[in-house]
């Protein structure tokens, strides 16, 4: 099982799903209506490292973080 | 990198950083201090931070600075920060002023664009996501790109 | 503008400036601090200042800053300043970070080029004019220009 | 009489001369051997204001300041 967590203002509880790659996670999240307005503008981290590659292999226990638009300072 | 609950004690952070590098023989020290402005009736700002990515983002700037013979430091608030107090201080130390002036600009701009921090206005005690002032991080959109539809 | 005999008490100037603008609703505060580097066996630096021109130079920057909604401050040493202490602090306050980052760069660079301050290395207790690091002010050469020969 | 003062590292005592314009001052100073190496690189202030105009009229009591290359900070 892979854990998906939603950071900052996204009001979505963490999810646990079976996924072999980040592409599986993307396919799954695209089906969640309430995330529609967010996904376009979100970046992704896997286990605390930014990831830009949908083919990224995932293993059980991995944590995928969904990062919406930022504004520090 | 330093994270604090609530507003930063800017004077004490500034003094400590100055002391820490007193003997390092840097010639220029440029801090950037962010102060929460009173606007749109807000009571303050509030911040969420994703520490693992902030840490690695900051460490990449430590390396960039080191290649130029310089050093960067940074502190940020977590949670609520009232107006006219500070949520952010970063700084560059460098032997030479040109390097310092260029680095503080690049560092602060990249911080704004890519540090994993989410900002909320506090209005009537409620947190409202500062969506209009927020920017998608680099790499955003990967989950909906066309090849995947 | 503030001038002091000997090294600056940077912490107290910084704290006071921060307090002075606490209620002014600026969003960005960028100080630039110059620290005397140990190099070429110097014991320190020493400075002469021509106050009337420094004052008018500084006032012209107060106006430039005001046009951009910003404020500049500055303090400098007169006389001897030992290594690892500070001879110079300037700062920009602005509602917005871009204005502040651009203004501190322009202000510090113009300071270096046109503020009427003469720098000396202190070696074996003697003042040696830092000729190699000095630049002619804008308008230099007027006394020897061709039409006058 | 116009007073000429030499700032910073120029080792020359103040001078008092008769001069109707900054051009008179320039002509006078060019004859002083020890200033040869400085004048090219010096700017000028009259009564505490920078001046780039040799035709500047001078009056008795005016102070002309000779400013060699600077380096603050």
XYZ file of N, CA, C and O in Angstrom, chain A residues 5 7-10 22-23 25-27 29-30 38-45 47-54 63 65-73, chain B residues 45 47-48 50 52-53 56 76 87-88 111-120 129 131 133-145 147-149:
304
model
N -0.670 11.762 0.735
C -1.059 12.836 1.660
C -1.172 14.151 0.906
O -0.467 14.399 -0.064
N -1.118 18.241 1.083
C -0.517 19.248 1.954
C -1.226 20.589 1.859
O -1.992 20.849 0.929
N -0.948 21.439 2.873
C -1.456 22.805 2.873
C -2.967 22.851 2.847
O -3.635 22.198 3.661
N -3.532 23.645 1.935
C -4.962 23.943 1.957
C -5.861 22.862 1.370
O -7.080 23.010 1.430
N -5.330 21.801 0.811
C -6.205 20.779 0.197
C -6.926 20.002 1.302
O -6.287 19.344 2.129
N 3.944 6.106 -10.021
C 3.289 7.384 -9.814
C 2.143 7.547 -10.821
O 1.148 8.223 -10.544
N 2.271 6.898 -11.975
C 1.194 6.966 -12.983
C -0.096 6.360 -12.407
O -1.193 6.895 -12.623
N -0.950 6.367 -9.332
C -1.472 7.351 -8.377
C -2.211 8.461 -9.135
O -3.313 8.860 -8.753
N -1.614 8.931 -10.241
C -2.236 9.993 -11.038
C -3.598 9.533 -11.551
O -4.601 10.250 -11.432
N -3.649 8.317 -12.123
C -4.925 7.789 -12.643
C -5.986 7.730 -11.547
O -7.144 8.080 -11.774
N -6.084 9.544 -8.680
C -6.488 10.867 -8.163
C -7.378 11.620 -9.152
O -8.256 12.384 -8.756
N -7.165 11.374 -10.451
C -7.971 12.075 -11.462
C -9.448 11.719 -11.369
O -10.304 12.424 -11.890
N -7.490 21.106 -8.116
C -6.146 21.183 -7.550
C -5.060 20.566 -8.424
O -3.956 21.101 -8.539
N -5.369 19.403 -9.029
C -4.284 18.568 -9.581
C -3.394 19.293 -10.601
O -2.167 19.141 -10.581
N -4.011 20.079 -11.476
C -3.257 20.845 -12.477
C -2.141 21.680 -11.880
O -1.141 21.951 -12.535
N -2.400 22.168 -10.677
C -1.490 23.144 -10.071
C -0.630 22.540 -8.965
O 0.012 23.259 -8.216
N -0.638 21.198 -8.871
C 0.101 20.557 -7.780
C 1.383 19.887 -8.262
O 1.421 19.286 -9.336
N 2.405 19.996 -7.429
C 3.636 19.234 -7.634
C 3.592 18.008 -6.724
O 2.695 17.875 -5.889
N 4.565 17.116 -6.898
C 4.531 15.836 -6.189
C 5.885 15.548 -5.553
O 6.937 15.808 -6.152
N 5.829 15.022 -4.334
C 7.042 14.510 -3.701
C 6.814 13.048 -3.324
O 5.701 12.663 -2.970
N 8.364 10.271 -0.726
C 9.234 10.083 0.446
C 10.098 11.319 0.727
O 11.285 11.206 1.029
N 9.481 12.496 0.588
C 10.191 13.721 0.943
C 11.138 14.247 -0.109
O 11.933 15.151 0.169
N 11.049 13.704 -1.350
C 11.859 14.273 -2.428
C 10.974 14.611 -3.619
O 10.142 13.790 -4.024
N 11.194 15.784 -4.211
C 10.390 16.190 -5.360
C 10.534 15.151 -6.463
O 11.615 14.606 -6.681
N 9.431 14.899 -7.184
C 9.465 13.899 -8.254
C 8.680 14.405 -9.459
O 7.520 14.798 -9.332
N 9.331 14.414 -10.631
C 8.696 14.921 -11.863
C 8.482 13.805 -12.874
O 8.263 14.054 -14.047
N 8.523 12.564 -12.418
C 8.560 11.441 -13.356
C 7.428 10.473 -13.033
O 7.463 9.758 -12.031
N 6.424 10.433 -13.927
C 5.261 9.562 -13.688
C 5.630 8.087 -13.677
O 4.916 7.268 -13.097
N 5.456 7.114 0.621
C 4.529 8.208 0.867
C 4.598 9.200 -0.304
O 5.666 9.710 -0.631
N 3.364 12.789 -1.628
C 2.817 14.053 -1.113
C 2.374 14.937 -2.272
O 3.104 15.090 -3.255
N 1.188 15.509 -2.134
C 0.631 16.376 -3.172
C 0.756 17.822 -2.691
O 0.192 18.182 -1.656
N 1.510 18.643 -3.455
C 1.867 19.989 -2.996
C 1.185 21.070 -3.837
O 1.593 21.308 -4.981
N 0.212 21.746 -3.299
C -0.486 22.810 -4.032
C 0.377 24.082 -4.114
O 1.476 24.118 -3.560
N -0.092 25.130 -4.817
C 0.702 26.358 -4.983
C 1.149 26.959 -3.643
O 0.374 26.996 -2.685
N 2.395 27.443 -3.640
C 3.047 27.875 -2.406
C 3.195 29.398 -2.339
O 3.156 30.098 -3.349
N 3.390 29.879 -1.134
C 3.676 31.293 -0.922
C 4.280 31.468 0.462
O 3.567 31.666 1.444
N 5.608 31.398 0.517
C 6.274 31.578 1.810
C 6.556 33.049 2.072
O 6.279 33.904 1.241
N 7.102 33.303 3.234
C 7.612 34.656 3.527
C 6.610 35.560 4.192
O 5.460 35.245 4.311
N -1.094 36.528 9.340
C -0.961 35.436 8.375
C -0.732 34.152 9.149
O -0.385 34.176 10.336
N 0.910 29.981 8.522
C 1.726 29.199 7.593
C 1.732 27.717 7.931
O 1.839 27.334 9.101
N 1.605 26.901 6.878
C 1.903 25.464 6.963
C 3.219 25.226 6.231
O 3.488 25.868 5.209
N 5.993 22.087 4.789
C 6.345 20.671 4.616
C 7.850 20.556 4.794
O 8.640 20.823 3.886
N 10.337 18.192 5.136
C 11.371 17.438 4.388
C 11.783 18.165 3.107
O 12.973 18.261 2.794
N 10.806 18.699 2.376
C 11.143 19.366 1.120
C 11.762 20.742 1.379
O 12.662 21.176 0.654
N 15.378 20.075 2.040
C 16.217 19.753 0.882
C 16.323 20.964 -0.052
O 17.380 21.199 -0.655
N 11.941 30.654 9.507
C 10.555 30.891 9.093
C 9.602 30.476 10.211
O 9.916 29.609 11.017
N 7.601 36.886 9.840
C 7.445 35.454 9.616
C 8.662 34.852 8.930
O 8.776 33.632 8.825
N 9.560 35.713 8.450
C 10.621 35.210 7.568
C 11.853 36.084 7.685
O 11.778 37.310 7.601
N 12.901 31.146 -3.123
C 12.131 30.820 -1.917
C 10.639 31.039 -2.166
O 9.805 30.180 -1.876
N 10.315 32.232 -2.713
C 8.906 32.556 -2.979
C 8.282 31.553 -3.941
O 7.099 31.229 -3.844
N 9.057 31.112 -4.926
C 8.497 30.258 -5.977
C 8.459 28.785 -5.596
O 7.565 28.053 -6.027
N 9.389 28.338 -4.778
C 9.551 26.883 -4.611
C 9.650 26.351 -3.189
O 9.715 25.134 -3.016
N 9.680 27.222 -2.187
C 9.706 26.680 -0.827
C 8.305 26.160 -0.489
O 7.312 26.846 -0.729
N 8.210 24.931 0.035
C 6.906 24.299 0.278
C 6.242 24.862 1.535
O 6.239 24.226 2.591
N 5.725 26.085 1.370
C 5.086 26.792 2.480
C 3.740 27.301 1.978
O 3.663 27.843 0.875
N 2.706 27.097 2.786
C 1.384 27.565 2.385
C 0.929 28.666 3.327
O 1.063 28.546 4.553
N 0.428 29.734 2.703
C 0.094 30.949 3.439
C -1.417 31.124 3.500
O -2.125 30.888 2.510
N -1.881 31.564 4.665
C -3.302 31.837 4.875
C -3.453 33.232 5.474
O -2.665 33.621 6.342
N -6.912 30.431 2.695
C -5.765 30.163 1.820
C -5.497 31.359 0.900
O -6.414 31.835 0.226
N -4.703 32.058 -2.006
C -4.585 31.434 -3.328
C -4.073 32.418 -4.381
O -3.232 32.067 -5.215
N -2.066 34.812 -4.166
C -0.647 35.145 -4.061
C 0.258 33.912 -4.181
O 1.474 34.019 -4.059
N -0.347 32.746 -4.382
C 0.443 31.513 -4.390
C 0.819 31.096 -5.811
O 0.111 31.409 -6.759
N 1.965 30.418 -5.930
C 2.424 29.972 -7.251
C 2.637 28.464 -7.244
O 3.197 27.917 -6.284
N 2.245 27.809 -8.350
C 2.519 26.373 -8.465
C 4.027 26.143 -8.433
O 4.784 26.876 -9.065
N 4.463 25.132 -7.703
C 5.892 24.815 -7.637
C 6.361 24.288 -8.982
O 5.562 23.782 -9.778
N 7.680 24.355 -9.207
C 8.154 23.844 -10.499
C 7.885 22.345 -10.528
O 8.039 21.633 -9.540
N 7.416 21.841 -11.679
C 7.008 20.435 -11.802
C 5.518 20.236 -11.581
O 5.023 19.114 -11.671
N 4.788 21.320 -11.304
C 3.349 21.162 -11.069
C 2.629 20.734 -12.337
O 3.040 21.068 -13.449
N 1.544 19.972 -12.167
C 0.758 19.530 -13.315
C 1.121 18.122 -13.767
O 0.443 17.541 -14.610
N 2.150 17.557 -13.189
C 2.594 16.217 -13.592
C 1.459 15.177 -13.509
O 1.379 14.263 -14.326
N 0.553 15.350 -12.549
C -0.491 14.329 -12.335
C -1.600 14.394 -13.373
O -2.428 13.484 -13.453
N -1.641 15.474 -14.162
C -2.713 15.584 -15.159
C -2.146 15.820 -16.544
O -2.867 16.251 -17.441
N -0.843 15.568 -16.727
C -0.318 15.888 -18.060
C -0.889 14.947 -19.108
O -1.353 13.845 -18.810
N -0.059 12.960 -21.612
C 0.310 11.575 -21.920
C -0.357 10.605 -20.945
O -0.451 9.415 -21.202
N -0.842 11.179 -19.854
C -1.436 10.322 -18.819
C -2.960 10.271 -18.870
O -3.577 9.529 -18.125
N -3.566 11.095 -19.725
C -5.033 11.129 -19.737
C -5.603 9.950 -20.501
O -5.009 9.486 -21.448
